[in-house]
Amino acid sequence: MREIRLHNTLTNRLELLEPLHEGEVRIYTCGPTVYDFAHIGNFRTFVFQDVLRRFLHASGYRVLQVMNLTDVDDRIIQNAAAAGISIREYTEKYIQAFIDDTKSLSLETPEEIVRATDHIDDMVDLIERLQKKGFTYSREGSIYYSIAKFPAYGRLSKIDVAGIQAGVRVDADRYEKADARDFALWKAPKPGEHFWETRIGAGRPGWHVECSAMSMKYLGDTIDVHSGGVDLAFPHHENEIAQSEGATGKTFVRLWLHAEHLIVEGEKMSKSLGNFFTLRDLFAKGQKPSTIRFLLLSVPYRRQLNFTPDSLKQAESSVERLRNFFARLKEEKLPAGSKVEMQKRATKAEADFDLGLADDLNTAVALAAVFDLVRDANTAMDRGELRQQDATRLVASMEKFDGILAVLTDDDAEKTRNLGFGAAEARMTADQIEALMEERNVARRRRDFKRSDEIRQQLTDSGIIVEDTRDGNVRWKYK
Ligand code: AMP
Ligand code: ZN
């Protein structure tokens, strides 16, 4: 089995991957929060994880990867309540959209995709274990993790917790390093919010506890790799370590991998900044799935990826170059036989490709090996120096590369067509819908029925059903 080195955020060093179970790498991947469509920043991280698993397979390992879907959090609860539908109904569409998106980007499906709301009991068990060991305390129906009880707190994200006052709490799932606090494992229900009735009381889990519970349930107390984007290192992963290691007393994760962000004009692409594109946005503008996949994998995962129109153009022409070369190899009428140099050239390119990826998934080095080979082989063909057996060998090399790159097959049109939930519908967030509904109410009060009908039609066209209830209220839901 090939030796692979990966950068561990915990030690800030490249480390040799040494799976705990012979020949099998167990990976936990923090999946999307399904309150909306994922954007291509999110997919930067998911594509890196796909490259990892494909390379592990190509290197002779078995892979057991679990990805969670965060289908309960502050925003989901709010949006579902605003839409008057259950959490399940609200998240269902976004889960399906995410799965469709991953297919359009040729992401391999993890062995297990698990939902947080299917694991409330496991989270309750874990919280009880932490309670018994004295890591927690309760306030007004919520249960908090006391970070002062876990001396290793801060080790992953390198924050200094010395000055943090014990007992200062934070309820939000997401917060900044400067706000390191005791965090909520279990949150008491707020009026009108969805909650679960459990042994530890009524309420709902905090975000962090879901990943600890599900990782340990499916993969064991200690796993090989846990990965996500850099924004997850704090507080999410720091809190996961505190929860899991607090409960088991064992190492939770041997290698922590974090992908740097995809950025736009110097800022992280994110929902809250509004500077994001979903895949559907880009497809609607005529971009191809293969272009996006290639762009997202072309920059090594620990470097920021600057998303620009130019980078899209370059990615598209790179994919075309690979496809044209591949087609040419198969179509060109070549003299029989082979030449030693070209066979050697292919062997070297394959070795360089693997060496690049084995060095912390350096896709830039791997791609340089591919494109150097393409250039040399094209030149040889131009000069009439390529032989039939060389072409056969080069086809095999390209197929091997494509086991990781997954862009050679020209199925872009099909992949875009297969996306169910359309692009127009895609952009209507709960906030936008609420705003339109409010505008419609105002129009109705003015008895401007033309305008109110127009708004209703606009919502219908976007896949939103508007219902006027008997008590004079208006509700909406996704079709
Ligand atoms: P979320 O749905 O926010 O939990 O994010 C899903 C995944 O996308 C996580 O691993 C995040 O760290 C990652 N992510 C979010 N924004 C970006 C970005 N701009 N670039 C790369 N990864 C991101
Ligand atoms: Zn997670």
PDB file of N, CA, C and O in Angstrom, residues 203-263:
ATOM      1  N   GLY A 203     -36.242  19.425  24.365  1.00  0.00           N
ATOM      2  CA  GLY A 203     -35.306  20.348  23.736  1.00  0.00           C
ATOM      3  C   GLY A 203     -34.761  19.796  22.445  1.00  0.00           C
ATOM      4  O   GLY A 203     -35.363  18.916  21.823  1.00  0.00           O
ATOM      5  N   ARG A 204     -33.619  20.320  22.069  1.00  0.00           N
ATOM      6  CA  ARG A 204     -32.985  19.866  20.832  1.00  0.00           C
ATOM      7  C   ARG A 204     -31.474  19.941  21.000  1.00  0.00           C
ATOM      8  O   ARG A 204     -30.963  20.696  21.843  1.00  0.00           O
ATOM      9  N   PRO A 205     -30.763  19.130  20.209  1.00  0.00           N
ATOM     10  CA  PRO A 205     -29.308  19.086  20.395  1.00  0.00           C
ATOM     11  C   PRO A 205     -28.627  20.330  19.857  1.00  0.00           C
ATOM     12  O   PRO A 205     -29.111  20.956  18.912  1.00  0.00           O
ATOM     13  N   GLY A 206     -27.489  20.680  20.448  1.00  0.00           N
ATOM     14  CA  GLY A 206     -26.607  21.676  19.841  1.00  0.00           C
ATOM     15  C   GLY A 206     -25.985  21.039  18.605  1.00  0.00           C
ATOM     16  O   GLY A 206     -26.069  19.825  18.408  1.00  0.00           O
ATOM     17  N   TRP A 207     -25.344  21.844  17.801  1.00  0.00           N
ATOM     18  CA  TRP A 207     -24.794  21.336  16.543  1.00  0.00           C
ATOM     19  C   TRP A 207     -23.647  20.355  16.784  1.00  0.00           C
ATOM     20  O   TRP A 207     -23.564  19.289  16.161  1.00  0.00           O
ATOM     21  N   HIS A 208     -22.749  20.695  17.715  1.00  0.00           N
ATOM     22  CA  HIS A 208     -21.489  19.952  17.830  1.00  0.00           C
ATOM     23  C   HIS A 208     -21.672  18.505  18.267  1.00  0.00           C
ATOM     24  O   HIS A 208     -20.930  17.629  17.862  1.00  0.00           O
ATOM     25  N   VAL A 209     -22.687  18.281  19.101  1.00  0.00           N
ATOM     26  CA  VAL A 209     -22.827  16.949  19.681  1.00  0.00           C
ATOM     27  C   VAL A 209     -23.217  15.915  18.627  1.00  0.00           C
ATOM     28  O   VAL A 209     -22.910  14.733  18.744  1.00  0.00           O
ATOM     29  N   GLU A 210     -23.839  16.378  17.541  1.00  0.00           N
ATOM     30  CA  GLU A 210     -24.277  15.407  16.535  1.00  0.00           C
ATOM     31  C   GLU A 210     -23.089  14.678  15.906  1.00  0.00           C
ATOM     32  O   GLU A 210     -23.127  13.463  15.709  1.00  0.00           O
ATOM     33  N   CYS A 211     -22.036  15.438  15.598  1.00  0.00           N
ATOM     34  CA  CYS A 211     -20.913  14.796  14.893  1.00  0.00           C
ATOM     35  C   CYS A 211     -20.154  13.850  15.809  1.00  0.00           C
ATOM     36  O   CYS A 211     -19.718  12.779  15.383  1.00  0.00           O
ATOM     37  N   SER A 212     -19.993  14.231  17.078  1.00  0.00           N
ATOM     38  CA  SER A 212     -19.335  13.306  18.021  1.00  0.00           C
ATOM     39  C   SER A 212     -20.131  12.016  18.112  1.00  0.00           C
ATOM     40  O   SER A 212     -19.571  10.912  18.033  1.00  0.00           O
ATOM     41  N   ALA A 213     -21.440  12.144  18.278  1.00  0.00           N
ATOM     42  CA  ALA A 213     -22.269  10.957  18.484  1.00  0.00           C
ATOM     43  C   ALA A 213     -22.255  10.063  17.243  1.00  0.00           C
ATOM     44  O   ALA A 213     -22.093   8.838  17.340  1.00  0.00           O
ATOM     45  N   MET A 214     -22.393  10.665  16.073  1.00  0.00           N
ATOM     46  CA  MET A 214     -22.497   9.847  14.859  1.00  0.00           C
ATOM     47  C   MET A 214     -21.145   9.267  14.449  1.00  0.00           C
ATOM     48  O   MET A 214     -21.065   8.139  13.965  1.00  0.00           O
ATOM     49  N   SER A 215     -20.084  10.041  14.642  1.00  0.00           N
ATOM     50  CA  SER A 215     -18.758   9.516  14.297  1.00  0.00           C
ATOM     51  C   SER A 215     -18.462   8.278  15.141  1.00  0.00           C
ATOM     52  O   SER A 215     -18.037   7.234  14.624  1.00  0.00           O
ATOM     53  N   MET A 216     -18.721   8.373  16.447  1.00  0.00           N
ATOM     54  CA  MET A 216     -18.388   7.245  17.326  1.00  0.00           C
ATOM     55  C   MET A 216     -19.307   6.048  17.069  1.00  0.00           C
ATOM     56  O   MET A 216     -18.899   4.911  17.149  1.00  0.00           O
ATOM     57  N   LYS A 217     -20.573   6.347  16.738  1.00  0.00           N
ATOM     58  CA  LYS A 217     -21.511   5.252  16.494  1.00  0.00           C
ATOM     59  C   LYS A 217     -21.102   4.424  15.269  1.00  0.00           C
ATOM     60  O   LYS A 217     -21.127   3.206  15.294  1.00  0.00           O
ATOM     61  N   TYR A 218     -20.760   5.098  14.183  1.00  0.00           N
ATOM     62  CA  TYR A 218     -20.510   4.369  12.937  1.00  0.00           C
ATOM     63  C   TYR A 218     -19.058   3.950  12.748  1.00  0.00           C
ATOM     64  O   TYR A 218     -18.766   3.011  12.023  1.00  0.00           O
ATOM     65  N   LEU A 219     -18.135   4.703  13.367  1.00  0.00           N
ATOM     66  CA  LEU A 219     -16.730   4.469  13.039  1.00  0.00           C
ATOM     67  C   LEU A 219     -15.884   4.042  14.235  1.00  0.00           C
ATOM     68  O   LEU A 219     -14.714   3.704  14.066  1.00  0.00           O
ATOM     69  N   GLY A 220     -16.463   4.093  15.429  1.00  0.00           N
ATOM     70  CA  GLY A 220     -15.686   3.723  16.622  1.00  0.00           C
ATOM     71  C   GLY A 220     -15.171   4.951  17.361  1.00  0.00           C
ATOM     72  O   GLY A 220     -15.220   6.069  16.853  1.00  0.00           O
ATOM     73  N   ASP A 221     -14.652   4.704  18.581  1.00  0.00           N
ATOM     74  CA  ASP A 221     -14.225   5.819  19.438  1.00  0.00           C
ATOM     75  C   ASP A 221     -13.090   6.621  18.811  1.00  0.00           C
ATOM     76  O   ASP A 221     -13.005   7.834  18.968  1.00  0.00           O
ATOM     77  N   THR A 222     -12.198   5.914  18.131  1.00  0.00           N
ATOM     78  CA  THR A 222     -11.047   6.598  17.501  1.00  0.00           C
ATOM     79  C   THR A 222     -11.098   6.365  15.998  1.00  0.00           C
ATOM     80  O   THR A 222     -11.263   5.230  15.553  1.00  0.00           O
ATOM     81  N   ILE A 223     -10.976   7.443  15.241  1.00  0.00           N
ATOM     82  CA  ILE A 223     -11.024   7.279  13.779  1.00  0.00           C
ATOM     83  C   ILE A 223      -9.741   7.818  13.150  1.00  0.00           C
ATOM     84  O   ILE A 223      -8.955   8.510  13.796  1.00  0.00           O
ATOM     85  N   ASP A 224      -9.572   7.503  11.869  1.00  0.00           N
ATOM     86  CA  ASP A 224      -8.337   7.904  11.200  1.00  0.00           C
ATOM     87  C   ASP A 224      -8.352   9.369  10.782  1.00  0.00           C
ATOM     88  O   ASP A 224      -7.391  10.092  11.009  1.00  0.00           O
ATOM     89  N   VAL A 225      -9.441   9.779  10.132  1.00  0.00           N
ATOM     90  CA  VAL A 225      -9.468  11.115   9.528  1.00  0.00           C
ATOM     91  C   VAL A 225     -10.807  11.792   9.790  1.00  0.00           C
ATOM     92  O   VAL A 225     -11.859  11.162   9.666  1.00  0.00           O
ATOM     93  N   HIS A 226     -10.744  13.054  10.146  1.00  0.00           N
ATOM     94  CA  HIS A 226     -11.966  13.856  10.269  1.00  0.00           C
ATOM     95  C   HIS A 226     -11.699  15.117   9.474  1.00  0.00           C
ATOM     96  O   HIS A 226     -10.643  15.726   9.622  1.00  0.00           O
ATOM     97  N   SER A 227     -12.653  15.504   8.629  1.00  0.00           N
ATOM     98  CA  SER A 227     -12.332  16.628   7.747  1.00  0.00           C
ATOM     99  C   SER A 227     -13.495  17.593   7.576  1.00  0.00           C
ATOM    100  O   SER A 227     -14.654  17.262   7.804  1.00  0.00           O
ATOM    101  N   GLY A 228     -13.122  18.797   7.160  1.00  0.00           N
ATOM    102  CA  GLY A 228     -14.100  19.858   6.887  1.00  0.00           C
ATOM    103  C   GLY A 228     -13.350  21.091   6.420  1.00  0.00           C
ATOM    104  O   GLY A 228     -12.132  21.041   6.203  1.00  0.00           O
ATOM    105  N   GLY A 229     -14.068  22.184   6.270  1.00  0.00           N
ATOM    106  CA  GLY A 229     -13.409  23.438   5.905  1.00  0.00           C
ATOM    107  C   GLY A 229     -12.760  24.067   7.136  1.00  0.00           C
ATOM    108  O   GLY A 229     -13.107  23.708   8.271  1.00  0.00           O
ATOM    109  N   VAL A 230     -11.819  24.995   6.929  1.00  0.00           N
ATOM    110  CA  VAL A 230     -11.092  25.576   8.075  1.00  0.00           C
ATOM    111  C   VAL A 230     -12.003  26.263   9.087  1.00  0.00           C
ATOM    112  O   VAL A 230     -11.671  26.332  10.261  1.00  0.00           O
ATOM    113  N   ASP A 231     -13.126  26.774   8.622  1.00  0.00           N
ATOM    114  CA  ASP A 231     -14.023  27.447   9.570  1.00  0.00           C
ATOM    115  C   ASP A 231     -14.584  26.473  10.611  1.00  0.00           C
ATOM    116  O   ASP A 231     -15.093  26.895  11.643  1.00  0.00           O
ATOM    117  N   LEU A 232     -14.478  25.176  10.339  1.00  0.00           N
ATOM    118  CA  LEU A 232     -15.023  24.217  11.301  1.00  0.00           C
ATOM    119  C   LEU A 232     -14.059  23.874  12.438  1.00  0.00           C
ATOM    120  O   LEU A 232     -14.467  23.315  13.454  1.00  0.00           O
ATOM    121  N   ALA A 233     -12.787  24.223  12.269  1.00  0.00           N
ATOM    122  CA  ALA A 233     -11.813  23.848  13.314  1.00  0.00           C
ATOM    123  C   ALA A 233     -12.235  24.440  14.661  1.00  0.00           C
ATOM    124  O   ALA A 233     -12.178  23.783  15.693  1.00  0.00           O
ATOM    125  N   PHE A 234     -12.675  25.687  14.626  1.00  0.00           N
ATOM    126  CA  PHE A 234     -13.237  26.297  15.831  1.00  0.00           C
ATOM    127  C   PHE A 234     -14.588  26.919  15.511  1.00  0.00           C
ATOM    128  O   PHE A 234     -14.702  27.619  14.518  1.00  0.00           O
ATOM    129  N   PRO A 235     -15.608  26.746  16.329  1.00  0.00           N
ATOM    130  CA  PRO A 235     -15.596  25.921  17.528  1.00  0.00           C
ATOM    131  C   PRO A 235     -15.955  24.445  17.284  1.00  0.00           C
ATOM    132  O   PRO A 235     -15.784  23.625  18.181  1.00  0.00           O
ATOM    133  N   HIS A 236     -16.449  24.141  16.076  1.00  0.00           N
ATOM    134  CA  HIS A 236     -17.082  22.834  15.888  1.00  0.00           C
ATOM    135  C   HIS A 236     -16.165  21.657  16.266  1.00  0.00           C
ATOM    136  O   HIS A 236     -16.511  20.835  17.103  1.00  0.00           O
ATOM    137  N   HIS A 237     -15.005  21.603  15.650  1.00  0.00           N
ATOM    138  CA  HIS A 237     -14.160  20.430  15.889  1.00  0.00           C
ATOM    139  C   HIS A 237     -13.523  20.456  17.278  1.00  0.00           C
ATOM    140  O   HIS A 237     -13.302  19.411  17.889  1.00  0.00           O
ATOM    141  N   GLU A 238     -13.217  21.653  17.727  1.00  0.00           N
ATOM    142  CA  GLU A 238     -12.694  21.765  19.101  1.00  0.00           C
ATOM    143  C   GLU A 238     -13.715  21.182  20.081  1.00  0.00           C
ATOM    144  O   GLU A 238     -13.366  20.437  21.004  1.00  0.00           O
ATOM    145  N   ASN A 239     -14.959  21.511  19.863  1.00  0.00           N
ATOM    146  CA  ASN A 239     -16.016  21.019  20.750  1.00  0.00           C
ATOM    147  C   ASN A 239     -16.248  19.519  20.585  1.00  0.00           C
ATOM    148  O   ASN A 239     -16.534  18.813  21.551  1.00  0.00           O
ATOM    149  N   GLU A 240     -16.100  19.050  19.359  1.00  0.00           N
ATOM    150  CA  GLU A 240     -16.238  17.602  19.148  1.00  0.00           C
ATOM    151  C   GLU A 240     -15.179  16.841  19.939  1.00  0.00           C
ATOM    152  O   GLU A 240     -15.462  15.808  20.553  1.00  0.00           O
ATOM    153  N   ILE A 241     -13.950  17.353  19.917  1.00  0.00           N
ATOM    154  CA  ILE A 241     -12.873  16.682  20.672  1.00  0.00           C
ATOM    155  C   ILE A 241     -13.231  16.673  22.156  1.00  0.00           C
ATOM    156  O   ILE A 241     -13.124  15.648  22.833  1.00  0.00           O
ATOM    157  N   ALA A 242     -13.672  17.820  22.655  1.00  0.00           N
ATOM    158  CA  ALA A 242     -14.003  17.914  24.085  1.00  0.00           C
ATOM    159  C   ALA A 242     -15.098  16.907  24.449  1.00  0.00           C
ATOM    160  O   ALA A 242     -15.015  16.218  25.473  1.00  0.00           O
ATOM    161  N   GLN A 243     -16.089  16.787  23.589  1.00  0.00           N
ATOM    162  CA  GLN A 243     -17.208  15.870  23.870  1.00  0.00           C
ATOM    163  C   GLN A 243     -16.764  14.411  23.809  1.00  0.00           C
ATOM    164  O   GLN A 243     -17.010  13.637  24.729  1.00  0.00           O
ATOM    165  N   SER A 244     -16.111  14.053  22.701  1.00  0.00           N
ATOM    166  CA  SER A 244     -15.786  12.635  22.501  1.00  0.00           C
ATOM    167  C   SER A 244     -14.699  12.184  23.460  1.00  0.00           C
ATOM    168  O   SER A 244     -14.812  11.133  24.090  1.00  0.00           O
ATOM    169  N   GLU A 245     -13.639  12.970  23.570  1.00  0.00           N
ATOM    170  CA  GLU A 245     -12.540  12.542  24.441  1.00  0.00           C
ATOM    171  C   GLU A 245     -12.956  12.645  25.902  1.00  0.00           C
ATOM    172  O   GLU A 245     -12.526  11.849  26.734  1.00  0.00           O
ATOM    173  N   GLY A 246     -13.813  13.619  26.207  1.00  0.00           N
ATOM    174  CA  GLY A 246     -14.347  13.712  27.568  1.00  0.00           C
ATOM    175  C   GLY A 246     -15.099  12.432  27.929  1.00  0.00           C
ATOM    176  O   GLY A 246     -14.935  11.878  29.013  1.00  0.00           O
ATOM    177  N   ALA A 247     -15.891  11.929  26.990  1.00  0.00           N
ATOM    178  CA  ALA A 247     -16.711  10.747  27.258  1.00  0.00           C
ATOM    179  C   ALA A 247     -15.882   9.465  27.277  1.00  0.00           C
ATOM    180  O   ALA A 247     -16.091   8.601  28.124  1.00  0.00           O
ATOM    181  N   THR A 248     -14.940   9.318  26.336  1.00  0.00           N
ATOM    182  CA  THR A 248     -14.253   8.022  26.202  1.00  0.00           C
ATOM    183  C   THR A 248     -12.876   7.988  26.865  1.00  0.00           C
ATOM    184  O   THR A 248     -12.364   6.911  27.162  1.00  0.00           O
ATOM    185  N   GLY A 249     -12.265   9.141  27.021  1.00  0.00           N
ATOM    186  CA  GLY A 249     -10.890   9.172  27.527  1.00  0.00           C
ATOM    187  C   GLY A 249      -9.879   8.709  26.479  1.00  0.00           C
ATOM    188  O   GLY A 249      -8.707   8.514  26.773  1.00  0.00           O
ATOM    189  N   LYS A 250     -10.350   8.529  25.236  1.00  0.00           N
ATOM    190  CA  LYS A 250      -9.438   8.079  24.171  1.00  0.00           C
ATOM    191  C   LYS A 250      -9.285   9.166  23.120  1.00  0.00           C
ATOM    192  O   LYS A 250     -10.122  10.053  23.026  1.00  0.00           O
ATOM    193  N   THR A 251      -8.239   9.031  22.300  1.00  0.00           N
ATOM    194  CA  THR A 251      -8.074   9.953  21.179  1.00  0.00           C
ATOM    195  C   THR A 251      -9.282   9.814  20.253  1.00  0.00           C
ATOM    196  O   THR A 251      -9.665   8.700  19.896  1.00  0.00           O
ATOM    197  N   PHE A 252      -9.850  10.940  19.860  1.00  0.00           N
ATOM    198  CA  PHE A 252     -11.038  10.910  18.999  1.00  0.00           C
ATOM    199  C   PHE A 252     -10.640  10.734  17.536  1.00  0.00           C
ATOM    200  O   PHE A 252     -11.184   9.893  16.827  1.00  0.00           O
ATOM    201  N   VAL A 253      -9.671  11.546  17.096  1.00  0.00           N
ATOM    202  CA  VAL A 253      -9.296  11.584  15.680  1.00  0.00           C
ATOM    203  C   VAL A 253      -7.782  11.618  15.563  1.00  0.00           C
ATOM    204  O   VAL A 253      -7.124  12.380  16.268  1.00  0.00           O
ATOM    205  N   ARG A 254      -7.235  10.794  14.672  1.00  0.00           N
ATOM    206  CA  ARG A 254      -5.778  10.780  14.511  1.00  0.00           C
ATOM    207  C   ARG A 254      -5.288  11.857  13.562  1.00  0.00           C
ATOM    208  O   ARG A 254      -4.233  12.440  13.769  1.00  0.00           O
ATOM    209  N   LEU A 255      -6.052  12.128  12.498  1.00  0.00           N
ATOM    210  CA  LEU A 255      -5.635  13.175  11.547  1.00  0.00           C
ATOM    211  C   LEU A 255      -6.794  14.133  11.301  1.00  0.00           C
ATOM    212  O   LEU A 255      -7.857  13.715  10.829  1.00  0.00           O
ATOM    213  N   TRP A 256      -6.555  15.394  11.591  1.00  0.00           N
ATOM    214  CA  TRP A 256      -7.575  16.415  11.317  1.00  0.00           C
ATOM    215  C   TRP A 256      -7.195  17.142  10.039  1.00  0.00           C
ATOM    216  O   TRP A 256      -6.130  17.769   9.970  1.00  0.00           O
ATOM    217  N   LEU A 257      -8.062  17.074   9.035  1.00  0.00           N
ATOM    218  CA  LEU A 257      -7.759  17.748   7.761  1.00  0.00           C
ATOM    219  C   LEU A 257      -8.743  18.889   7.539  1.00  0.00           C
ATOM    220  O   LEU A 257      -9.956  18.703   7.661  1.00  0.00           O
ATOM    221  N   HIS A 258      -8.192  20.041   7.182  1.00  0.00           N
ATOM    222  CA  HIS A 258      -9.055  21.208   6.943  1.00  0.00           C
ATOM    223  C   HIS A 258      -8.732  21.873   5.609  1.00  0.00           C
ATOM    224  O   HIS A 258      -7.581  22.191   5.340  1.00  0.00           O
ATOM    225  N   ALA A 259      -9.777  22.076   4.822  1.00  0.00           N
ATOM    226  CA  ALA A 259      -9.601  22.726   3.513  1.00  0.00           C
ATOM    227  C   ALA A 259      -9.699  24.239   3.689  1.00  0.00           C
ATOM    228  O   ALA A 259     -10.584  24.726   4.388  1.00  0.00           O
ATOM    229  N   GLU A 260      -8.781  24.933   3.039  1.00  0.00           N
ATOM    230  CA  GLU A 260      -8.856  26.400   3.039  1.00  0.00           C
ATOM    231  C   GLU A 260     -10.067  26.846   2.228  1.00  0.00           C
ATOM    232  O   GLU A 260     -10.598  26.094   1.416  1.00  0.00           O
ATOM    233  N   HIS A 261     -10.448  28.079   2.433  1.00  0.00           N
ATOM    234  CA  HIS A 261     -11.679  28.552   1.809  1.00  0.00           C
ATOM    235  C   HIS A 261     -11.565  28.889   0.334  1.00  0.00           C
ATOM    236  O   HIS A 261     -10.497  29.254  -0.144  1.00  0.00           O
ATOM    237  N   LEU A 262     -12.684  28.804  -0.299  1.00  0.00           N
ATOM    238  CA  LEU A 262     -12.847  29.404  -1.612  1.00  0.00           C
ATOM    239  C   LEU A 262     -13.235  30.857  -1.338  1.00  0.00           C
ATOM    240  O   LEU A 262     -14.132  31.130  -0.534  1.00  0.00           O
ATOM    241  N   ILE A 263     -12.530  31.770  -1.971  1.00  0.00           N
ATOM    242  CA  ILE A 263     -12.783  33.181  -1.691  1.00  0.00           C
ATOM    243  C   ILE A 263     -13.182  33.944  -2.961  1.00  0.00           C
ATOM    244  O   ILE A 263     -12.835  33.552  -4.075  1.00  0.00           O
TER     245      ILE A 263
END
